[in-house]
Amino acid sequence: MEQSMALQRRRTLYRDVVTILSRSHADRNVYPSAGVLFVHVLEREYFKGEFPPYPKSGDASNDPITFNTNLMGYPDRPGWLRYIQRTPLSDGVLYGSPTAEHVGKPTVIEITAYNRRTFETARHNLVINIMATEEFPLPYQAEFYIKNMNVEEMLASEVLGDFLGAVKNVWQPERLNAINITSALDRGGRVPLPINNLKEGVYVMVGADVPFSSCLREVESPHNQLRCSQEMEPAISCDKKFRAQFHIDWCKISLVDINKVVPVYITRPDPGTGILPDFGEYKPPSEFLKSRDYFSDFLVTLGVPSAVAVVLFFILGYTMCFRREGVEKRNMQTPDIQLVHHSSIQKSSKELRSMSKNREISWPLSTLPVFNPVSGEVVPPIHPDNYETTSMPLMQTQANLQNQITIPQQRPSVHPFCAQLQLHPVGCPLLHEITNWRLSALLWTWRSAA
């Protein structure tokens, strides 16, 4: 009994796992032409049959389905192939313009559909067989910028057919093909504001076998070029044939005649070591590699600057320590008269300094404290700190001082030289110093003359 229940559980689990796994179906082949726009729509209706329906009837159309496309064996698509899907409730579109380099090389695109309701997947393969065409490349190519269209709207066959019909009516070619369609966002455009009827814009390139018409050439006139530089709409006679459905920015139109374009040949350098060839398997380097010796690099990096620094240090030390002349050698090379002159000046300076230290100057009486001899109370100076004394005399008369005694003024000691000459004691020391200096100078001059 227990074995049968375990077997039933295993069968149930296995059935659930198989349901979640993706299903793979037969390949689907398409045959686009080189140089012609290729468009393939991934229809949600085509994949809905791969997923279980809703429990309620009539709700199967609301399954949110997203698609993932990649080149078989690679994580992304080829460079020329693009994919767009706005919402999980809209169809996906593969579009692009294959070149002659891809002719004869089948391109297998893996398409994986994800059901966002049941989290199931379904996988299909799209085989793109690029065919060569005699009409490629068409010599005259014009690129239009349509402002009121999104790329998925322009990729619809009806809208693209209407646009090619309008271009053919203006251009009048024998052969006309859509070469490529590019969203303005891929050209550096900005995402439009969330306003109704405001689109991102799309670039559409078409090619023809006849030269450009006079209407398309009107964009190159100086008058229209001036209006474009001033951010004004140019005057184009055939604009009314597009205006009903397509708003074209004529300032961004591009007219190219590939017959006049000078081809640019880029020479590829020969592959060196570490560059893989165009074809072949990757061969990693051997595990047994030689260890590199970095001792020579160490010597060059650190040894040479250190040796230069040591040499400069010894040169500087020898110059500073062993090349000094000294005071004795300097005095020997100096003339005697210059030494006597220098010593006399130095001696006079020392005398002036010593005499200035012994100079005594009496302090003004207004700065000395005054005290009462009876009570011993100390009286502050006559003028307080905040009193204006600029207009007052430095010494007050004795009549203005009450209850104070007269403090005898200190008298400076009289220099003997001043007493002999009976000079004022304040200016006499300075005169004496000047006289000593003059006498020293005269003595030095007499000695030099002798």
mmCIF file of N, CA, C and O in Angstrom, residues 12-76:
data_model
loop_
_atom_site.group_PDB
_atom_site.id
_atom_site.type_symbol
_atom_site.label_atom_id
_atom_site.label_comp_id
_atom_site.label_asym_id
_atom_site.label_seq_id
_atom_site.Cartn_x
_atom_site.Cartn_y
_atom_site.Cartn_z
ATOM 1 N N THR A 12 2.965 12.050 -9.958
ATOM 2 C CA THR A 12 2.414 13.418 -9.911
ATOM 3 C C THR A 12 3.515 14.471 -10.007
ATOM 4 O O THR A 12 3.407 15.457 -10.748
ATOM 5 N N LEU A 13 4.604 14.262 -9.260
ATOM 6 C CA LEU A 13 5.725 15.202 -9.306
ATOM 7 C C LEU A 13 6.352 15.234 -10.678
ATOM 8 O O LEU A 13 6.697 16.300 -11.208
ATOM 9 N N TYR A 14 6.492 14.092 -11.310
ATOM 10 C CA TYR A 14 7.084 14.038 -12.645
ATOM 11 C C TYR A 14 6.199 14.764 -13.660
ATOM 12 O O TYR A 14 6.693 15.468 -14.542
ATOM 13 N N ARG A 15 4.875 14.596 -13.516
ATOM 14 C CA ARG A 15 3.976 15.276 -14.444
ATOM 15 C C ARG A 15 4.060 16.789 -14.274
ATOM 16 O O ARG A 15 4.048 17.542 -15.245
ATOM 17 N N ASP A 16 4.188 17.288 -13.027
ATOM 18 C CA ASP A 16 4.314 18.731 -12.800
ATOM 19 C C ASP A 16 5.607 19.282 -13.371
ATOM 20 O O ASP A 16 5.632 20.371 -13.958
ATOM 21 N N VAL A 17 6.689 18.540 -13.193
ATOM 22 C CA VAL A 17 7.976 18.991 -13.726
ATOM 23 C C VAL A 17 7.953 19.052 -15.240
ATOM 24 O O VAL A 17 8.432 19.995 -15.866
ATOM 25 N N VAL A 18 7.362 18.067 -15.872
ATOM 26 C CA VAL A 18 7.275 18.068 -17.330
ATOM 27 C C VAL A 18 6.425 19.230 -17.811
ATOM 28 O O VAL A 18 6.684 19.840 -18.842
ATOM 29 N N THR A 19 5.415 19.594 -17.036
ATOM 30 C CA THR A 19 4.555 20.719 -17.433
ATOM 31 C C THR A 19 5.316 22.030 -17.387
ATOM 32 O O THR A 19 5.147 22.895 -18.251
ATOM 33 N N ILE A 20 6.187 22.213 -16.395
ATOM 34 C CA ILE A 20 6.933 23.458 -16.257
ATOM 35 C C ILE A 20 8.038 23.565 -17.291
ATOM 36 O O ILE A 20 8.366 24.644 -17.762
ATOM 37 N N LEU A 21 8.617 22.435 -17.717
ATOM 38 C CA LEU A 21 9.705 22.477 -18.689
ATOM 39 C C LEU A 21 9.212 23.033 -20.016
ATOM 40 O O LEU A 21 8.034 22.908 -20.380
ATOM 41 N N SER A 22 10.118 23.651 -20.745
ATOM 42 C CA SER A 22 9.740 24.255 -22.025
ATOM 43 C C SER A 22 9.582 23.180 -23.088
ATOM 44 O O SER A 22 10.163 22.091 -23.011
ATOM 45 N N ARG A 23 8.787 23.508 -24.073
ATOM 46 C CA ARG A 23 8.546 22.602 -25.194
ATOM 47 C C ARG A 23 9.266 23.137 -26.424
ATOM 48 O O ARG A 23 9.262 24.336 -26.685
ATOM 49 N N SER A 24 9.862 22.259 -27.168
ATOM 50 C CA SER A 24 10.579 22.645 -28.374
ATOM 51 C C SER A 24 9.838 22.110 -29.590
ATOM 52 O O SER A 24 9.319 20.990 -29.570
ATOM 53 N N HIS A 25 9.748 22.918 -30.636
ATOM 54 C CA HIS A 25 8.976 22.557 -31.819
ATOM 55 C C HIS A 25 9.857 22.648 -33.051
ATOM 56 O O HIS A 25 11.034 22.983 -32.974
ATOM 57 N N ALA A 26 9.264 22.369 -34.162
ATOM 58 C CA ALA A 26 10.002 22.328 -35.418
ATOM 59 C C ALA A 26 10.474 23.736 -35.786
ATOM 60 O O ALA A 26 9.891 24.747 -35.388
ATOM 61 N N ASP A 27 11.559 23.768 -36.569
ATOM 62 C CA ASP A 27 12.122 25.047 -36.979
ATOM 63 C C ASP A 27 11.225 25.721 -38.009
ATOM 64 O O ASP A 27 10.521 25.068 -38.787
ATOM 65 N N ARG A 28 11.284 27.062 -38.002
ATOM 66 C CA ARG A 28 10.541 27.846 -38.965
ATOM 67 C C ARG A 28 11.536 28.612 -39.809
ATOM 68 O O ARG A 28 12.401 29.328 -39.273
ATOM 69 N N ASN A 29 11.452 28.501 -41.128
ATOM 70 C CA ASN A 29 12.425 29.081 -42.045
ATOM 71 C C ASN A 29 11.847 30.335 -42.690
ATOM 72 O O ASN A 29 10.681 30.371 -43.098
ATOM 73 N N VAL A 30 12.697 31.360 -42.761
ATOM 74 C CA VAL A 30 12.363 32.597 -43.474
ATOM 75 C C VAL A 30 13.521 32.911 -44.407
ATOM 76 O O VAL A 30 14.670 32.511 -44.169
ATOM 77 N N TYR A 31 13.231 33.684 -45.490
ATOM 78 C CA TYR A 31 14.228 33.943 -46.527
ATOM 79 C C TYR A 31 14.256 35.443 -46.842
ATOM 80 O O TYR A 31 13.704 35.897 -47.854
ATOM 81 N N PRO A 32 14.891 36.246 -46.009
ATOM 82 C CA PRO A 32 15.008 37.678 -46.324
ATOM 83 C C PRO A 32 16.111 37.917 -47.352
ATOM 84 O O PRO A 32 16.954 37.054 -47.624
ATOM 85 N N SER A 33 16.109 39.135 -47.919
ATOM 86 C CA SER A 33 17.109 39.519 -48.911
ATOM 87 C C SER A 33 18.092 40.494 -48.283
ATOM 88 O O SER A 33 17.737 41.301 -47.413
ATOM 89 N N ALA A 34 19.332 40.420 -48.723
ATOM 90 C CA ALA A 34 20.356 41.329 -48.212
ATOM 91 C C ALA A 34 20.080 42.747 -48.682
ATOM 92 O O ALA A 34 19.746 42.985 -49.851
ATOM 93 N N GLY A 35 20.220 43.706 -47.763
ATOM 94 C CA GLY A 35 19.983 45.095 -48.097
ATOM 95 C C GLY A 35 18.537 45.511 -48.095
ATOM 96 O O GLY A 35 18.226 46.653 -48.448
ATOM 97 N N VAL A 36 17.627 44.633 -47.686
ATOM 98 C CA VAL A 36 16.199 44.932 -47.638
ATOM 99 C C VAL A 36 15.737 44.705 -46.206
ATOM 100 O O VAL A 36 16.187 43.774 -45.526
ATOM 101 N N LEU A 37 14.835 45.562 -45.750
ATOM 102 C CA LEU A 37 14.334 45.473 -44.380
ATOM 103 C C LEU A 37 13.644 44.133 -44.144
ATOM 104 O O LEU A 37 12.804 43.694 -44.933
ATOM 105 N N PHE A 38 14.018 43.474 -43.040
ATOM 106 C CA PHE A 38 13.423 42.200 -42.639
ATOM 107 C C PHE A 38 12.609 42.434 -41.368
ATOM 108 O O PHE A 38 13.101 43.013 -40.395
ATOM 109 N N VAL A 39 11.348 41.987 -41.397
ATOM 110 C CA VAL A 39 10.441 42.150 -40.255
ATOM 111 C C VAL A 39 9.775 40.808 -39.998
ATOM 112 O O VAL A 39 9.212 40.190 -40.920
ATOM 113 N N HIS A 40 9.831 40.342 -38.749
ATOM 114 C CA HIS A 40 9.179 39.103 -38.351
ATOM 115 C C HIS A 40 8.435 39.356 -37.041
ATOM 116 O O HIS A 40 9.036 39.775 -36.047
ATOM 117 N N VAL A 41 7.132 39.141 -37.048
ATOM 118 C CA VAL A 41 6.282 39.405 -35.895
ATOM 119 C C VAL A 41 6.131 38.129 -35.085
ATOM 120 O O VAL A 41 5.787 37.051 -35.637
ATOM 121 N N LEU A 42 6.380 38.219 -33.784
ATOM 122 C CA LEU A 42 6.172 37.110 -32.854
ATOM 123 C C LEU A 42 4.769 37.276 -32.267
ATOM 124 O O LEU A 42 4.552 38.045 -31.336
ATOM 125 N N GLU A 43 3.812 36.540 -32.839
ATOM 126 C CA GLU A 43 2.417 36.691 -32.448
ATOM 127 C C GLU A 43 2.122 35.900 -31.177
ATOM 128 O O GLU A 43 2.501 34.731 -31.054
ATOM 129 N N ARG A 44 1.456 36.566 -30.264
ATOM 130 C CA ARG A 44 1.079 35.896 -29.019
ATOM 131 C C ARG A 44 0.062 34.794 -29.265
ATOM 132 O O ARG A 44 0.046 33.775 -28.572
ATOM 133 N N GLU A 45 -0.810 34.983 -30.254
ATOM 134 C CA GLU A 45 -1.816 33.959 -30.548
ATOM 135 C C GLU A 45 -1.173 32.645 -30.980
ATOM 136 O O GLU A 45 -1.720 31.568 -30.739
ATOM 137 N N TYR A 46 -0.003 32.763 -31.627
ATOM 138 C CA TYR A 46 0.672 31.557 -32.103
ATOM 139 C C TYR A 46 1.194 30.711 -30.940
ATOM 140 O O TYR A 46 1.290 29.483 -31.046
ATOM 141 N N PHE A 47 1.529 31.364 -29.827
ATOM 142 C CA PHE A 47 2.106 30.645 -28.684
ATOM 143 C C PHE A 47 1.081 30.312 -27.614
ATOM 144 O O PHE A 47 1.392 29.585 -26.682
ATOM 145 N N LYS A 48 -0.126 30.870 -27.723
ATOM 146 C CA LYS A 48 -1.106 30.612 -26.668
ATOM 147 C C LYS A 48 -1.516 29.152 -26.599
ATOM 148 O O LYS A 48 -1.861 28.646 -25.532
ATOM 149 N N GLY A 49 -1.481 28.472 -27.738
ATOM 150 C CA GLY A 49 -1.845 27.057 -27.714
ATOM 151 C C GLY A 49 -0.858 26.187 -26.975
ATOM 152 O O GLY A 49 -1.174 25.033 -26.645
ATOM 153 N N GLU A 50 0.318 26.699 -26.680
ATOM 154 C CA GLU A 50 1.323 25.929 -25.955
ATOM 155 C C GLU A 50 1.094 25.956 -24.451
ATOM 156 O O GLU A 50 1.717 25.163 -23.721
ATOM 157 N N PHE A 51 0.243 26.827 -23.979
ATOM 158 C CA PHE A 51 0.015 26.978 -22.548
ATOM 159 C C PHE A 51 -1.410 26.556 -22.201
ATOM 160 O O PHE A 51 -2.326 26.690 -23.032
ATOM 161 N N PRO A 52 -1.628 26.066 -20.988
ATOM 162 C CA PRO A 52 -2.995 25.666 -20.597
ATOM 163 C C PRO A 52 -3.903 26.888 -20.528
ATOM 164 O O PRO A 52 -3.462 27.982 -20.159
ATOM 165 N N PRO A 53 -5.157 26.741 -20.894
ATOM 166 C CA PRO A 53 -6.061 27.895 -20.897
ATOM 167 C C PRO A 53 -6.441 28.312 -19.483
ATOM 168 O O PRO A 53 -6.173 27.615 -18.501
ATOM 169 N N TYR A 54 -7.105 29.456 -19.397
ATOM 170 C CA TYR A 54 -7.608 29.937 -18.123
ATOM 171 C C TYR A 54 -8.710 29.018 -17.622
ATOM 172 O O TYR A 54 -9.395 28.358 -18.411
ATOM 173 N N PRO A 55 -8.894 28.980 -16.290
ATOM 174 C CA PRO A 55 -10.042 28.197 -15.793
ATOM 175 C C PRO A 55 -11.368 28.713 -16.338
ATOM 176 O O PRO A 55 -12.286 27.935 -16.583
ATOM 177 N N LYS A 56 -11.473 30.035 -16.525
ATOM 178 C CA LYS A 56 -12.699 30.604 -17.070
ATOM 179 C C LYS A 56 -12.542 30.783 -18.572
ATOM 180 O O LYS A 56 -11.517 31.201 -19.066
ATOM 181 N N SER A 57 -13.609 30.426 -19.275
ATOM 182 C CA SER A 57 -13.570 30.538 -20.732
ATOM 183 C C SER A 57 -13.620 32.008 -21.145
ATOM 184 O O SER A 57 -14.260 32.841 -20.501
ATOM 185 N N GLY A 58 -12.952 32.309 -22.232
ATOM 186 C CA GLY A 58 -12.954 33.671 -22.744
ATOM 187 C C GLY A 58 -11.854 34.553 -22.204
ATOM 188 O O GLY A 58 -11.757 35.713 -22.599
ATOM 189 N N ASP A 59 -11.011 34.056 -21.306
ATOM 190 C CA ASP A 59 -9.933 34.875 -20.732
ATOM 191 C C ASP A 59 -8.559 34.501 -21.263
ATOM 192 O O ASP A 59 -7.554 34.992 -20.782
ATOM 193 N N ALA A 60 -8.501 33.612 -22.228
ATOM 194 C CA ALA A 60 -7.196 33.163 -22.726
ATOM 195 C C ALA A 60 -6.436 34.272 -23.427
ATOM 196 O O ALA A 60 -5.218 34.260 -23.484
ATOM 197 N N SER A 61 -7.161 35.255 -23.978
ATOM 198 C CA SER A 61 -6.479 36.335 -24.697
ATOM 199 C C SER A 61 -5.733 37.279 -23.770
ATOM 200 O O SER A 61 -4.984 38.115 -24.233
ATOM 201 N N ASN A 62 -5.943 37.183 -22.473
ATOM 202 C CA ASN A 62 -5.299 38.074 -21.518
ATOM 203 C C ASN A 62 -4.009 37.504 -20.932
ATOM 204 O O ASN A 62 -3.506 38.032 -19.947
ATOM 205 N N ASP A 63 -3.528 36.415 -21.485
ATOM 206 C CA ASP A 63 -2.278 35.842 -20.991
ATOM 207 C C ASP A 63 -1.119 36.810 -21.253
ATOM 208 O O ASP A 63 -0.843 37.136 -22.418
ATOM 209 N N PRO A 64 -0.410 37.275 -20.228
ATOM 210 C CA PRO A 64 0.786 38.106 -20.476
ATOM 211 C C PRO A 64 1.954 37.228 -20.894
ATOM 212 O O PRO A 64 2.393 36.342 -20.146
ATOM 213 N N ILE A 65 2.450 37.465 -22.084
ATOM 214 C CA ILE A 65 3.533 36.648 -22.652
ATOM 215 C C ILE A 65 4.659 37.581 -23.071
ATOM 216 O O ILE A 65 4.436 38.585 -23.747
ATOM 217 N N THR A 66 5.882 37.233 -22.656
ATOM 218 C CA THR A 66 7.079 37.949 -23.095
ATOM 219 C C THR A 66 7.993 36.988 -23.826
ATOM 220 O O THR A 66 7.906 35.762 -23.645
ATOM 221 N N PHE A 67 8.878 37.543 -24.648
ATOM 222 C CA PHE A 67 9.746 36.729 -25.497
ATOM 223 C C PHE A 67 11.209 37.071 -25.220
ATOM 224 O O PHE A 67 11.557 38.209 -24.912
ATOM 225 N N ASN A 68 12.028 36.054 -25.364
ATOM 226 C CA ASN A 68 13.477 36.208 -25.283
ATOM 227 C C ASN A 68 14.068 35.620 -26.551
ATOM 228 O O ASN A 68 13.773 34.469 -26.912
ATOM 229 N N THR A 69 14.889 36.414 -27.245
ATOM 230 C CA THR A 69 15.459 35.977 -28.520
ATOM 231 C C THR A 69 16.973 36.029 -28.428
ATOM 232 O O THR A 69 17.543 36.979 -27.895
ATOM 233 N N ASN A 70 17.610 35.009 -28.948
ATOM 234 C CA ASN A 70 19.080 34.969 -28.949
ATOM 235 C C ASN A 70 19.551 34.034 -30.050
ATOM 236 O O ASN A 70 18.820 33.122 -30.485
ATOM 237 N N LEU A 71 20.757 34.294 -30.525
ATOM 238 C CA LEU A 71 21.394 33.419 -31.502
ATOM 239 C C LEU A 71 21.758 32.099 -30.829
ATOM 240 O O LEU A 71 22.244 32.089 -29.695
ATOM 241 N N MET A 72 21.500 31.012 -31.514
ATOM 242 C CA MET A 72 21.728 29.690 -30.919
ATOM 243 C C MET A 72 23.197 29.540 -30.508
ATOM 244 O O MET A 72 24.112 29.751 -31.311
ATOM 245 N N GLY A 73 23.384 29.225 -29.235
ATOM 246 C CA GLY A 73 24.722 29.074 -28.699
ATOM 247 C C GLY A 73 25.326 30.358 -28.172
ATOM 248 O O GLY A 73 26.461 30.330 -27.688
ATOM 249 N N TYR A 74 24.594 31.470 -28.243
ATOM 250 C CA TYR A 74 25.091 32.767 -27.792
ATOM 251 C C TYR A 74 24.018 33.449 -26.953
ATOM 252 O O TYR A 74 22.826 33.181 -27.096
ATOM 253 N N PRO A 75 24.408 34.364 -26.084
ATOM 254 C CA PRO A 75 23.415 35.003 -25.213
ATOM 255 C C PRO A 75 22.636 36.137 -25.871
ATOM 256 O O PRO A 75 21.642 36.594 -25.305
ATOM 257 N N ASP A 76 23.067 36.610 -27.040
ATOM 258 C CA ASP A 76 22.407 37.761 -27.648
ATOM 259 C C ASP A 76 22.147 37.486 -29.124
ATOM 260 O O ASP A 76 22.529 36.441 -29.672
#
